[in-house]
mmCIF file of C-alpha atoms in Angstrom:
data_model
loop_
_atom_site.group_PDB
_atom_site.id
_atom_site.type_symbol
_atom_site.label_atom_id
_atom_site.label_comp_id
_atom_site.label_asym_id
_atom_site.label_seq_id
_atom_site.Cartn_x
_atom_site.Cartn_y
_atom_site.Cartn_z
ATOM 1 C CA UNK H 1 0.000 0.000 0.000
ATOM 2 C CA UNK H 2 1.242 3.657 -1.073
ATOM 3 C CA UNK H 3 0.737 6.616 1.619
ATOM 4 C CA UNK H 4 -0.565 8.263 -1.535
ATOM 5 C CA UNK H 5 -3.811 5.649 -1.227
ATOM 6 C CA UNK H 6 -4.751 6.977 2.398
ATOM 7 C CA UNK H 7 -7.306 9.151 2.836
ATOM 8 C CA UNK H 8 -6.900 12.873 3.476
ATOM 9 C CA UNK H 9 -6.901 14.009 6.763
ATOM 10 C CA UNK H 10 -10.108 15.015 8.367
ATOM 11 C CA UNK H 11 -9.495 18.279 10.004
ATOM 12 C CA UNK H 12 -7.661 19.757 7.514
ATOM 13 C CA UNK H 13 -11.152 20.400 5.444
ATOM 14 C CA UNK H 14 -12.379 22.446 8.382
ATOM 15 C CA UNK H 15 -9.684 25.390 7.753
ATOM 16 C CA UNK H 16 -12.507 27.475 6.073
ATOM 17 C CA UNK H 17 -15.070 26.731 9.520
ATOM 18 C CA UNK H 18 -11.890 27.578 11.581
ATOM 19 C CA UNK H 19 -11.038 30.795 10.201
ATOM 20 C CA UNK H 20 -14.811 31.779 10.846
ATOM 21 C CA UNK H 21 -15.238 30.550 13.784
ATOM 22 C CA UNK H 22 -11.759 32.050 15.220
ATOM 23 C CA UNK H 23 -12.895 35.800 13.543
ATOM 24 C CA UNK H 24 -15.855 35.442 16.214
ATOM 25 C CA UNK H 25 -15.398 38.450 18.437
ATOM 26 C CA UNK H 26 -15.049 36.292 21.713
ATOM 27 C CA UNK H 27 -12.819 34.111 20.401
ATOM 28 C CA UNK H 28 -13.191 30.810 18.922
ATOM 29 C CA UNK H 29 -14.910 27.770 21.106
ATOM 30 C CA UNK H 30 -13.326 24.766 19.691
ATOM 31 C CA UNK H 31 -15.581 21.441 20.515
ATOM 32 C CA UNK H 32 -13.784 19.867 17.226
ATOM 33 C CA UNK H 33 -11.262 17.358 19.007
ATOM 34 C CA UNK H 34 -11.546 15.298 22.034
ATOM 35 C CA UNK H 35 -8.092 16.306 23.257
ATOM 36 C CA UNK H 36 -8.214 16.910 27.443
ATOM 37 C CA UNK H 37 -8.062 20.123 28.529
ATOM 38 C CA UNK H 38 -7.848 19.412 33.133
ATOM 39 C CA UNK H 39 -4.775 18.616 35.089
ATOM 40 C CA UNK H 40 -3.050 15.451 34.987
ATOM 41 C CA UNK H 41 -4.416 13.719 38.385
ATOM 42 C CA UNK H 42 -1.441 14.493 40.945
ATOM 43 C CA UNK H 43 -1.220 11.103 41.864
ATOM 44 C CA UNK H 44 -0.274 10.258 38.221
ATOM 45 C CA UNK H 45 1.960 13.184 37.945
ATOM 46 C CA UNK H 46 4.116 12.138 40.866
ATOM 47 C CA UNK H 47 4.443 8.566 39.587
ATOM 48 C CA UNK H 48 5.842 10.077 36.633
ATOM 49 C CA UNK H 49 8.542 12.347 38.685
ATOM 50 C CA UNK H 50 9.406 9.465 40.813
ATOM 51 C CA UNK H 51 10.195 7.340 37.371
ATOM 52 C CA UNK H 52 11.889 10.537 36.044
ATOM 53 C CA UNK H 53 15.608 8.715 36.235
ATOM 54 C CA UNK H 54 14.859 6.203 33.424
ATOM 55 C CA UNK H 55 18.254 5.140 31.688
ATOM 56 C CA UNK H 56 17.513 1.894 30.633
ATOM 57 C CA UNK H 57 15.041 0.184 27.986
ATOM 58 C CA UNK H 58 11.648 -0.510 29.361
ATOM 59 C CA UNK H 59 10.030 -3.852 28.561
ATOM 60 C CA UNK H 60 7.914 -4.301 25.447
ATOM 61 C CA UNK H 61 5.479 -6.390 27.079
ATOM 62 C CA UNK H 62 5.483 -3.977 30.062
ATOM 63 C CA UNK H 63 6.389 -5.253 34.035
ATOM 64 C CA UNK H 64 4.756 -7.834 35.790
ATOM 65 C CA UNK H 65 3.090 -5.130 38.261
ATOM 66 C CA UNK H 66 1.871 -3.074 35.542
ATOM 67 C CA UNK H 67 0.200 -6.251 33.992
ATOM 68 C CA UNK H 68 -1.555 -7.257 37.136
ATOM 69 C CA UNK H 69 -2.565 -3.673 38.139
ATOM 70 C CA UNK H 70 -4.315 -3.991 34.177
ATOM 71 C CA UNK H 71 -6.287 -7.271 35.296
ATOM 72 C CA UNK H 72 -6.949 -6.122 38.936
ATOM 73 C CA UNK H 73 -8.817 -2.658 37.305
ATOM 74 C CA UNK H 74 -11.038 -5.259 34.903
ATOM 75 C CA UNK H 75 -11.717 -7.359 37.349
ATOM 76 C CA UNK H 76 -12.782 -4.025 39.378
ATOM 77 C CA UNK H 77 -14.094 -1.630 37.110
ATOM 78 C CA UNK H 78 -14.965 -4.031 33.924
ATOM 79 C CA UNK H 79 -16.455 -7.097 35.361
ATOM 80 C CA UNK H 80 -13.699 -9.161 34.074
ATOM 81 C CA UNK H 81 -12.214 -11.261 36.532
ATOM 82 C CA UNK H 82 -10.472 -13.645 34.342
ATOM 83 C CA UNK H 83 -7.584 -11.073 32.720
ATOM 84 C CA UNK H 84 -4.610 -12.814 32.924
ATOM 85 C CA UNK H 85 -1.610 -10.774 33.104
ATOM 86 C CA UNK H 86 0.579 -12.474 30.304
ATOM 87 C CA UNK H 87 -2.582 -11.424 28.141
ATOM 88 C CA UNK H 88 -1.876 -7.859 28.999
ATOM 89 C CA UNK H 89 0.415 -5.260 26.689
ATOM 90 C CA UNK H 90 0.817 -1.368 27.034
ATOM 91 C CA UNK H 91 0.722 0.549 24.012
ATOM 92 C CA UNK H 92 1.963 4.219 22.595
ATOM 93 C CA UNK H 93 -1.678 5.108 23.056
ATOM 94 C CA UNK H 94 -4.724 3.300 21.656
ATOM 95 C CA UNK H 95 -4.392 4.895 18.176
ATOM 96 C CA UNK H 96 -1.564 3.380 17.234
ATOM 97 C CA UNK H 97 -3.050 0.033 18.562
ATOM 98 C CA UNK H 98 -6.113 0.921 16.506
ATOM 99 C CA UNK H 99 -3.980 1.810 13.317
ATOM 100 C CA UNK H 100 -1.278 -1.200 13.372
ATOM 101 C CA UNK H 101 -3.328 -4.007 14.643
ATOM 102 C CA UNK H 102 -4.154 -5.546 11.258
ATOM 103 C CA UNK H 103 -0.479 -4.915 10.034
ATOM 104 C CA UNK H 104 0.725 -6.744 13.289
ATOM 105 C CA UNK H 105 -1.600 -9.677 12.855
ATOM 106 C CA UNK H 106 -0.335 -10.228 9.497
ATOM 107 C CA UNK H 107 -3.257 -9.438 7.485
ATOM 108 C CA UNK H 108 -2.723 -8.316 3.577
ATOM 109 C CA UNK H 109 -4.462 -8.528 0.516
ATOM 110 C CA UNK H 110 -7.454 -10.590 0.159
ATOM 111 C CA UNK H 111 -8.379 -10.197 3.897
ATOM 112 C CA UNK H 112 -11.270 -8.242 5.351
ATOM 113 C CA UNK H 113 -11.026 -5.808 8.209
ATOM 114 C CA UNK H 114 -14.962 -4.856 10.015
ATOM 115 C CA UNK H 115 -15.473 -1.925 10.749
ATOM 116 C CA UNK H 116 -18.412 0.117 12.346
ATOM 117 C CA UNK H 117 -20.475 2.015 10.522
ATOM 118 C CA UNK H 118 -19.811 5.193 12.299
ATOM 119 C CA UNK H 119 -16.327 5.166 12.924
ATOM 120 C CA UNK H 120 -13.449 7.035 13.877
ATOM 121 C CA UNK H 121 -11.443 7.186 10.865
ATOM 122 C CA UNK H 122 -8.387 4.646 12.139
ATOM 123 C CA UNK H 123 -10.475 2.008 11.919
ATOM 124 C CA UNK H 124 -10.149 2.153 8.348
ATOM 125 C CA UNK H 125 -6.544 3.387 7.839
ATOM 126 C CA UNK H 126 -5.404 0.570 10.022
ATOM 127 C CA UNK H 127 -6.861 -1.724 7.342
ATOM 128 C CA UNK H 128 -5.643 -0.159 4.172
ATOM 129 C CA UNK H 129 -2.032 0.000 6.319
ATOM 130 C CA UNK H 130 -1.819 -3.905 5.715
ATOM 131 C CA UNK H 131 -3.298 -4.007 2.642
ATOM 132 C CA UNK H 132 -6.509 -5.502 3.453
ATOM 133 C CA UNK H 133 -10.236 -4.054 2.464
ATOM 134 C CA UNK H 134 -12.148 -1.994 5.242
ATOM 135 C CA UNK H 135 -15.495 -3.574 5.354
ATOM 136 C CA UNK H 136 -18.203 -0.803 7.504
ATOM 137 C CA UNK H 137 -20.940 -2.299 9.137
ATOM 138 C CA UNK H 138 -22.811 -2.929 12.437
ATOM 139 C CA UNK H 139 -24.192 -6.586 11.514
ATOM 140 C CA UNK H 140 -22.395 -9.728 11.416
ATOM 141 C CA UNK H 141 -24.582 -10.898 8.503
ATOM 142 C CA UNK H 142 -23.152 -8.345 5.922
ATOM 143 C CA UNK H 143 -20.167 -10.264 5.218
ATOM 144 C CA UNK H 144 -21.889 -13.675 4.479
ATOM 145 C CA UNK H 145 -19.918 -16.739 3.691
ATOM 146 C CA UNK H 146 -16.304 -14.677 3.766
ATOM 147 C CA UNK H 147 -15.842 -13.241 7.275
ATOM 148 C CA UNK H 148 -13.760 -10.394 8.066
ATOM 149 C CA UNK H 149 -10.332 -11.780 9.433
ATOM 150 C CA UNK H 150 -10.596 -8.993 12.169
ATOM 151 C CA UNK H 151 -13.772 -7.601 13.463
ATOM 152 C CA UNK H 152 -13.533 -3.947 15.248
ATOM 153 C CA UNK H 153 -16.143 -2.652 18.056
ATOM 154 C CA UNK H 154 -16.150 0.202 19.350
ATOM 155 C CA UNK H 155 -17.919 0.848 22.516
ATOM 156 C CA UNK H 156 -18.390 3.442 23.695
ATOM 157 C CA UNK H 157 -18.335 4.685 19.895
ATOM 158 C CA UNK H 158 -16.583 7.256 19.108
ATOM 159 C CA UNK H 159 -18.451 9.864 17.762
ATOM 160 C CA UNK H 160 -22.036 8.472 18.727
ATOM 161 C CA UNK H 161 -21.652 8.130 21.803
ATOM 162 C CA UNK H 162 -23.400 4.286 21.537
ATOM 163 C CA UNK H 163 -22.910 1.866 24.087
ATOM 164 C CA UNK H 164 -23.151 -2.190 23.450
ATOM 165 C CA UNK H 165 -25.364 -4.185 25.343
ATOM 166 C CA UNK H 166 -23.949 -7.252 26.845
ATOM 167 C CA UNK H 167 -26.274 -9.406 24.749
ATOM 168 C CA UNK H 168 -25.223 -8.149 21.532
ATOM 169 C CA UNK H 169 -21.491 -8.143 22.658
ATOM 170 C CA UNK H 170 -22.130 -12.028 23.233
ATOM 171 C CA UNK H 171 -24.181 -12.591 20.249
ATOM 172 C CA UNK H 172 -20.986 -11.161 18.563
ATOM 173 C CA UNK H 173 -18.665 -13.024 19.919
ATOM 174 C CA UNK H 174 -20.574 -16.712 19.650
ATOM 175 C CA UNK H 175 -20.402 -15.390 16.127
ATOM 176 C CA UNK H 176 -16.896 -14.658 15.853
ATOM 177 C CA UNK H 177 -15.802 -17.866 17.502
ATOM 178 C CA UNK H 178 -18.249 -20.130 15.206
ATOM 179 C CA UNK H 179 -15.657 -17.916 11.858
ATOM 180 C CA UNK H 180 -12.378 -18.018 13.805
ATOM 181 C CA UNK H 181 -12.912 -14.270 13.552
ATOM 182 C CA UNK H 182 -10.484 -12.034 15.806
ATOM 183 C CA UNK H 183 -12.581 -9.625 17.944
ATOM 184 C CA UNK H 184 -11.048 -6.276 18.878
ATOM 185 C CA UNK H 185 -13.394 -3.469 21.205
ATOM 186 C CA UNK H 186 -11.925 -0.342 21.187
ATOM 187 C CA UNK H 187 -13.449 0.905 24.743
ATOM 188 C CA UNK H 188 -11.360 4.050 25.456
ATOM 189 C CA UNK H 189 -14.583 5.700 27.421
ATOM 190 C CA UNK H 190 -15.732 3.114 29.346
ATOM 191 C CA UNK H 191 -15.480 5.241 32.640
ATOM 192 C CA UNK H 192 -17.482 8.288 30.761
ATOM 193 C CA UNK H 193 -20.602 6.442 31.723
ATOM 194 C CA UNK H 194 -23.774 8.571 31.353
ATOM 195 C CA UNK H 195 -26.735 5.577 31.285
ATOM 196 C CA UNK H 196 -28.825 5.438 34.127
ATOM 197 C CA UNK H 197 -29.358 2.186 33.666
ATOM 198 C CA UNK H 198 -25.897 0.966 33.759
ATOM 199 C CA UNK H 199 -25.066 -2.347 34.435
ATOM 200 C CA UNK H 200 -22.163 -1.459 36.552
ATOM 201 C CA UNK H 201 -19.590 0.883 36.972
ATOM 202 C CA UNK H 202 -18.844 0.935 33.645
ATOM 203 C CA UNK H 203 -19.820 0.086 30.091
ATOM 204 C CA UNK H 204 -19.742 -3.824 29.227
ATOM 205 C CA UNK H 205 -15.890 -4.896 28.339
ATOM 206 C CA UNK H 206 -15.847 -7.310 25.517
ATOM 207 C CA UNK H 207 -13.841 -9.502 28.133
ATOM 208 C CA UNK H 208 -16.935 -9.184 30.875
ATOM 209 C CA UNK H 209 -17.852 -12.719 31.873
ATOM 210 C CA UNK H 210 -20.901 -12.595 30.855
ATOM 211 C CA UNK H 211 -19.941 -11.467 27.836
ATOM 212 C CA UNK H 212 -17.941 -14.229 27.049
ATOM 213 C CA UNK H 213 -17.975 -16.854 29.943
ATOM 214 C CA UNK H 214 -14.340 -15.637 31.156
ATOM 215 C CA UNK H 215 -12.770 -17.695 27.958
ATOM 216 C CA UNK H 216 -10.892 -14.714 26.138
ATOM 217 C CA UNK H 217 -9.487 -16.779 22.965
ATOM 218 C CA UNK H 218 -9.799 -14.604 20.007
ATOM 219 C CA UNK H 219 -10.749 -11.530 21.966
ATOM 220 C CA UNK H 220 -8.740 -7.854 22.425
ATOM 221 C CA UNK H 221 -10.110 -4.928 24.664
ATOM 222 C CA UNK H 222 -8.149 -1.695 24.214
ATOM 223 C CA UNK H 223 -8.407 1.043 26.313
ATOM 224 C CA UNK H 224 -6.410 4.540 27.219
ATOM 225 C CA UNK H 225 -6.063 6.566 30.144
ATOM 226 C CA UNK H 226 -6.275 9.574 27.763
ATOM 227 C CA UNK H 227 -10.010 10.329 28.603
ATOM 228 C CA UNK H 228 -10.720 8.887 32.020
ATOM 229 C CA UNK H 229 -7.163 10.850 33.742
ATOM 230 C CA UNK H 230 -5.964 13.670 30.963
ATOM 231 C CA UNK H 231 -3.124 11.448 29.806
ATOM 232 C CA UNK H 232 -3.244 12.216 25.945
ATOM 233 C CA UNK H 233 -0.001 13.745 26.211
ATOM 234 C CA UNK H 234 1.448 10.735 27.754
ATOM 235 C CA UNK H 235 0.190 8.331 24.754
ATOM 236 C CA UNK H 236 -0.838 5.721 28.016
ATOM 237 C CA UNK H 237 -2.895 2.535 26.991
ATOM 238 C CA UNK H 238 -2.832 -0.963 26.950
ATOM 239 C CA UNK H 239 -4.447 -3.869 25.410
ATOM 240 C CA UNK H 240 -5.562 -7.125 27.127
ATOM 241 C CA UNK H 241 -7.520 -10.463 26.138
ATOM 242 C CA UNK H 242 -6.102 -13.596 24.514
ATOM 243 C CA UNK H 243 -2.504 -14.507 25.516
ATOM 244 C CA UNK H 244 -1.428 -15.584 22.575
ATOM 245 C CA UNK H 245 -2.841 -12.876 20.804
ATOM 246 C CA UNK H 246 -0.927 -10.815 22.957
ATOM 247 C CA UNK H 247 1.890 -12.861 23.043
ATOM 248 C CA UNK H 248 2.108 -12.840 18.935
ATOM 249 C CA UNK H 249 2.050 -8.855 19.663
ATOM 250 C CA UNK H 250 4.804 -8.742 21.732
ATOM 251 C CA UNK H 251 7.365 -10.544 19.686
ATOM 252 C CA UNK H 252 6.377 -8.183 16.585
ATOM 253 C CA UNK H 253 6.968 -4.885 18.480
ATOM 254 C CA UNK H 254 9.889 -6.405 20.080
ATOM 255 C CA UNK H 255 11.317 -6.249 16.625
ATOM 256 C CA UNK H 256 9.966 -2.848 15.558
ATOM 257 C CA UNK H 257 11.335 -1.084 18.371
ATOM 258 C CA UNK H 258 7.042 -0.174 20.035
ATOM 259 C CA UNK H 259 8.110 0.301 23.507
ATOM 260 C CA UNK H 260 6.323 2.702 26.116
ATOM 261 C CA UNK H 261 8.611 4.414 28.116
ATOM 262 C CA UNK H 262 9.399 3.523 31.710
ATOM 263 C CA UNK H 263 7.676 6.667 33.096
ATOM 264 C CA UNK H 264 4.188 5.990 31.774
ATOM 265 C CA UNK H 265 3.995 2.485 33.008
ATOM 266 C CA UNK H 266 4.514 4.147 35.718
ATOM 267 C CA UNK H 267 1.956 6.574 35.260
ATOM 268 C CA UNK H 268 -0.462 3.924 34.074
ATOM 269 C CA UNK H 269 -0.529 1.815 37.009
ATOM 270 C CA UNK H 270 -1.014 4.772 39.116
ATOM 271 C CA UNK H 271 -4.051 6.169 36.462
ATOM 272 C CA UNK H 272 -5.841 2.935 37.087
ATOM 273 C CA UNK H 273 -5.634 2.916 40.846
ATOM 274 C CA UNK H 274 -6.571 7.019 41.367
ATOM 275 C CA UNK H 275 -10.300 6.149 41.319
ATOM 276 C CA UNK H 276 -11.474 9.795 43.319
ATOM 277 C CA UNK H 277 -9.430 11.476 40.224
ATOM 278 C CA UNK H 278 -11.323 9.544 38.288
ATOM 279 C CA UNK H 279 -14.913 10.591 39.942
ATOM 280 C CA UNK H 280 -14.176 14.036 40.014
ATOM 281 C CA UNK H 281 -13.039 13.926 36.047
ATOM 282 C CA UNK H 282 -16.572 12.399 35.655
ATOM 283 C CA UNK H 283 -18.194 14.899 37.292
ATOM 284 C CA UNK H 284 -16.964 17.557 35.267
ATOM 285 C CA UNK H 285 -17.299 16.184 32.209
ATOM 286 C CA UNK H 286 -20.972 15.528 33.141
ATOM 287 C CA UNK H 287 -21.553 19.299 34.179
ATOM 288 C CA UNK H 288 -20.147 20.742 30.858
ATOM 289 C CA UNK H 289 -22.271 18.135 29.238
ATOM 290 C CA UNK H 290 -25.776 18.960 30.863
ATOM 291 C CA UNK H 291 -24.588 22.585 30.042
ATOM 292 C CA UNK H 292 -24.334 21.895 26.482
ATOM 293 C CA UNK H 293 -27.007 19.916 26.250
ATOM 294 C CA UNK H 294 -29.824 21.709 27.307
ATOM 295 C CA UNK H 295 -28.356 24.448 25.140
ATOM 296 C CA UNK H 296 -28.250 22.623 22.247
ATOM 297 C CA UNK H 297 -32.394 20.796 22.729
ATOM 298 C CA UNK H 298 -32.997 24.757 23.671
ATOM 299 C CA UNK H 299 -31.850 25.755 19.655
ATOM 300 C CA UNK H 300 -33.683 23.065 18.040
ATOM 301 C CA UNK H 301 -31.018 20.414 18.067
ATOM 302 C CA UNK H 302 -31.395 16.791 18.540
ATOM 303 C CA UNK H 303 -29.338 14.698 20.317
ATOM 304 C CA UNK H 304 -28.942 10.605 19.358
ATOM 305 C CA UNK H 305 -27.138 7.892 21.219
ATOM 306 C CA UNK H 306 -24.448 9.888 23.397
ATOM 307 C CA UNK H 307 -25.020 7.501 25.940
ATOM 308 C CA UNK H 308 -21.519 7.481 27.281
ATOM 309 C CA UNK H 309 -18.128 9.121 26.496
ATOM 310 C CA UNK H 310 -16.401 12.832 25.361
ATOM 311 C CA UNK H 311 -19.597 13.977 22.627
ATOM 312 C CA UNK H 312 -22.743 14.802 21.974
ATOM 313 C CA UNK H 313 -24.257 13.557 18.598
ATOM 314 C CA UNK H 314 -26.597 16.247 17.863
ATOM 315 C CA UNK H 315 -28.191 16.857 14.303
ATOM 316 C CA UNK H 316 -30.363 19.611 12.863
ATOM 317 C CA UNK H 317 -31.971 17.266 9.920
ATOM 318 C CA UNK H 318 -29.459 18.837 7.594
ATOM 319 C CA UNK H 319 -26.537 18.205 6.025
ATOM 320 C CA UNK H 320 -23.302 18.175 8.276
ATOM 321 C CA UNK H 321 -21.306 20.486 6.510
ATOM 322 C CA UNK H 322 -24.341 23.372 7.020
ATOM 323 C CA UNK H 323 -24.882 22.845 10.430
ATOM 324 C CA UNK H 324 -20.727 23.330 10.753
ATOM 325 C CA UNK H 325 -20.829 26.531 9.429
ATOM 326 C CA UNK H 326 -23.992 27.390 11.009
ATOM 327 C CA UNK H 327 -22.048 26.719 14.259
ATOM 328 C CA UNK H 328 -18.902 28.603 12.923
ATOM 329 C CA UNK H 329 -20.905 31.569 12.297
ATOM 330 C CA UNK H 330 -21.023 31.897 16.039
ATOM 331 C CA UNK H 331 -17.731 31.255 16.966
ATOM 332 C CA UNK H 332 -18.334 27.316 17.604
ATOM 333 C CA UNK H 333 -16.091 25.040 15.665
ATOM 334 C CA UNK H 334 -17.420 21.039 15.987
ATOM 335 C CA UNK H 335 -16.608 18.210 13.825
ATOM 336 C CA UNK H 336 -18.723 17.174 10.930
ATOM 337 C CA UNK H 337 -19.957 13.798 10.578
ATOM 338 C CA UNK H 338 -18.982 12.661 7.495
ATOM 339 C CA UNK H 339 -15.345 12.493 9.263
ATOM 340 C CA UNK H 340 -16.732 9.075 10.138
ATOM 341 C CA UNK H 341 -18.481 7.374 7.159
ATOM 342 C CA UNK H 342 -21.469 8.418 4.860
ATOM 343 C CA UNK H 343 -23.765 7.070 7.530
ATOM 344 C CA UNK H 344 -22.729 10.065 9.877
ATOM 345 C CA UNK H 345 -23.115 12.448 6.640
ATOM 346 C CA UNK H 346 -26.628 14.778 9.103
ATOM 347 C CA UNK H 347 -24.917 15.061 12.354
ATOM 348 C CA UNK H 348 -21.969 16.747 14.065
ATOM 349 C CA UNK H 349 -20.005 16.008 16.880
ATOM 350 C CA UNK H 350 -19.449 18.212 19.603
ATOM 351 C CA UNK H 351 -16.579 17.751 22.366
ATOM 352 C CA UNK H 352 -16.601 18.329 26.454
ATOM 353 C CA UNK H 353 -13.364 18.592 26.444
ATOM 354 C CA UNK H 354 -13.037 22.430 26.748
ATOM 355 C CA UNK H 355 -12.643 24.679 30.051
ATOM 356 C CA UNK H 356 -15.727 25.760 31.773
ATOM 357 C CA UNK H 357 -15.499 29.130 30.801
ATOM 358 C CA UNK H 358 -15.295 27.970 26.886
ATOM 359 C CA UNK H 359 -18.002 25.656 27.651
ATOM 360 C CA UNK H 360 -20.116 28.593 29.005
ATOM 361 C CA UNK H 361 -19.180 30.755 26.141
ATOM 362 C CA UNK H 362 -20.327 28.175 23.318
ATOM 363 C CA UNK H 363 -23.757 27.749 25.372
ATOM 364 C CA UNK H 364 -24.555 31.546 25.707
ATOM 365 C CA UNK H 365 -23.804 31.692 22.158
ATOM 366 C CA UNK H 366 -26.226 28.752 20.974
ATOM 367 C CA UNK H 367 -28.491 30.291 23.397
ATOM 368 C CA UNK H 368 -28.733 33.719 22.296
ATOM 369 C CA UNK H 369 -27.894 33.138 18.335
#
């Protein structure tokens, strides 16, 4: 595969919405990019001062008390209480998990990658990265007798905000099992919970035992610290499931040199154990989101899914692109929907992830026109 065969990317077609948005006489409000905008929790920011001194190479496959602090938060927050640490693996963030999955698995030409429908746009660039055909769509029976070789979930999606049942996460993977079909949930926001309902603390894990029975052959969760403790900057994630999945990881990045660095394992084990950071993230987040909300329903908007995570999924029956510049016009820059896939081609996502006083700003101006 060229570079010249990727797609172009995204945000660079909203310079013309960013130039009117930023002429806005209060400034711009950018809700465009889910990039955190709060303090790194200080718990995580002294683990990362006490692993300052870091001469040596880390592990690839990350320590032994990283791994086990990875099973011990699914067993806690995830209800997965089989995660076995040798089927754990930090990664340089969950992108580039997302984007060189397929490559690292050895798919190529001829091989199918699912994808969701709406999808962050990885999804697909980690597929035409190998060589193999993206394939978008939320049912199992779309691809017939020739089954995807990897099948991507993405839960809480990213932009919709849609969370996956634990019935249709099991129908999926009886499925996937029956077509020796690798299953990988991308569940970076499980902790950005917003159903009342909720089953538990947080969104279903593909590896929640009653998901799958506590068997996790065939089956990858990643998930980053990005969201749930303001570690984007860090790159801080990990992947866990099969084993040997994860063992046939390891031995490929050994080779290509995809090590995270001593300080964010670090970091990671103490992200996963500062739960009252954690909280009080939530409850931010879930201020800046009623705020937007209400202004949003209050200007005729409509808001689908959203159920959990970072956006709001709101559409004004019109094409994306329109209701971008509508939103420019007042100094509000979001992204559109057709960013990911023709099926998002009437909404636009909108991010929390900007201070409370740009938060406030973007509502008085959807509220007053």
């Amino acid at each position: 595969m060229s570079i010249a065969s990727l797609p172009d990317f995204p945000w660079d077609s909203l310079a013309q919405a960013k130039a009117t948005a930023s002429a806005h006489p209060g400034g711009v409000v950018d809700l465009s990019v889910g990039t955190p905008v709060d303090p790194t929790p200080e718990p995580v920011q002294q683990a990362l001062r006490d692993a300052a001194d870091a001469p040596g190479y880390p592990q690839v496959w990350g320590t032994p008390d990283l791994r086990e602090a990875v099973a011990a938060w699914f067993a806690a927050r995830r209800h997965a209480t089989g995660v076995d640490p040798d089927g754990v693996l930090p990664t340089i963030g969950s992108k580039e998990f997302v984007a060189w999955l397929p490559t690292l698995l050895g798919l190529g030409a001829g091989d199918v990658v699912g994808i969701p429908r709406i999808a962050y746009p990885t999804y697909d660039v980690g597929a035409r990265l190998a060589g193999a055909t993206p394939v978008a769509s939320d049912s199992t029976l779309t691809f017939g007798p020739k089954p995807p070789k990897l099948l991507w979930l993405n839960t809480p999606g990213n932009p919709d905000g849609r969370v996956l049942p634990i019935e249709h996460l099991a129908k999926v993977v009886a499925w996937a099992r029956e077509h020796d079909v690798v299953v990988a949930s991308d569940e970076c926001y499980a902790e950005l919970d917003w159903r009342e309902d909720a089953e538990g603390p947080t969104t279903p894990s593909i590896l929640d035992d009653r998901v799958c029975g506590g068997d996790h052959s065939g089956l990858l969760a990643v998930y980053s610290l990005s969201k749930q403790s303001n570690l984007a900057g860090y790159r801080a994630a990990f992947a866990a499931g099969d084993p040997r999945l994860v063992d046939r990881l390891v031995q490929v990045r050994k080779h290509a040199g995809m090590i995270v660095p001593w300080p964010i394992q670090r970091g990671l084990i103490a992200g996963l154990t500062a739960h009252d950071a954690v909280a009080a993230q939530k409850r931010v987040y879930a201020a800046r989101r009623t705020s937007l909300r209400t202004a949003l329903e209050g200007a005729g908007w409509r808001i689908d899914n959203s159920e959990a995570g970072l956006y709001l999924w709101a559409t004004q029956d019109r094409p994306c692109r329109e209701s971008i510049d509508s939103l420019a016009e007042r100094g509000v820059l979001a992204a559109p929907g057709d960013f990911y896939g023709a099926a998002g081609e009437r909404h636009v996502r909108i991010a929390l992830t900007a201070t409370d006083e740009r938060i406030a700003a973007a509502v008085q101006r959807l509220t007053t026109g």
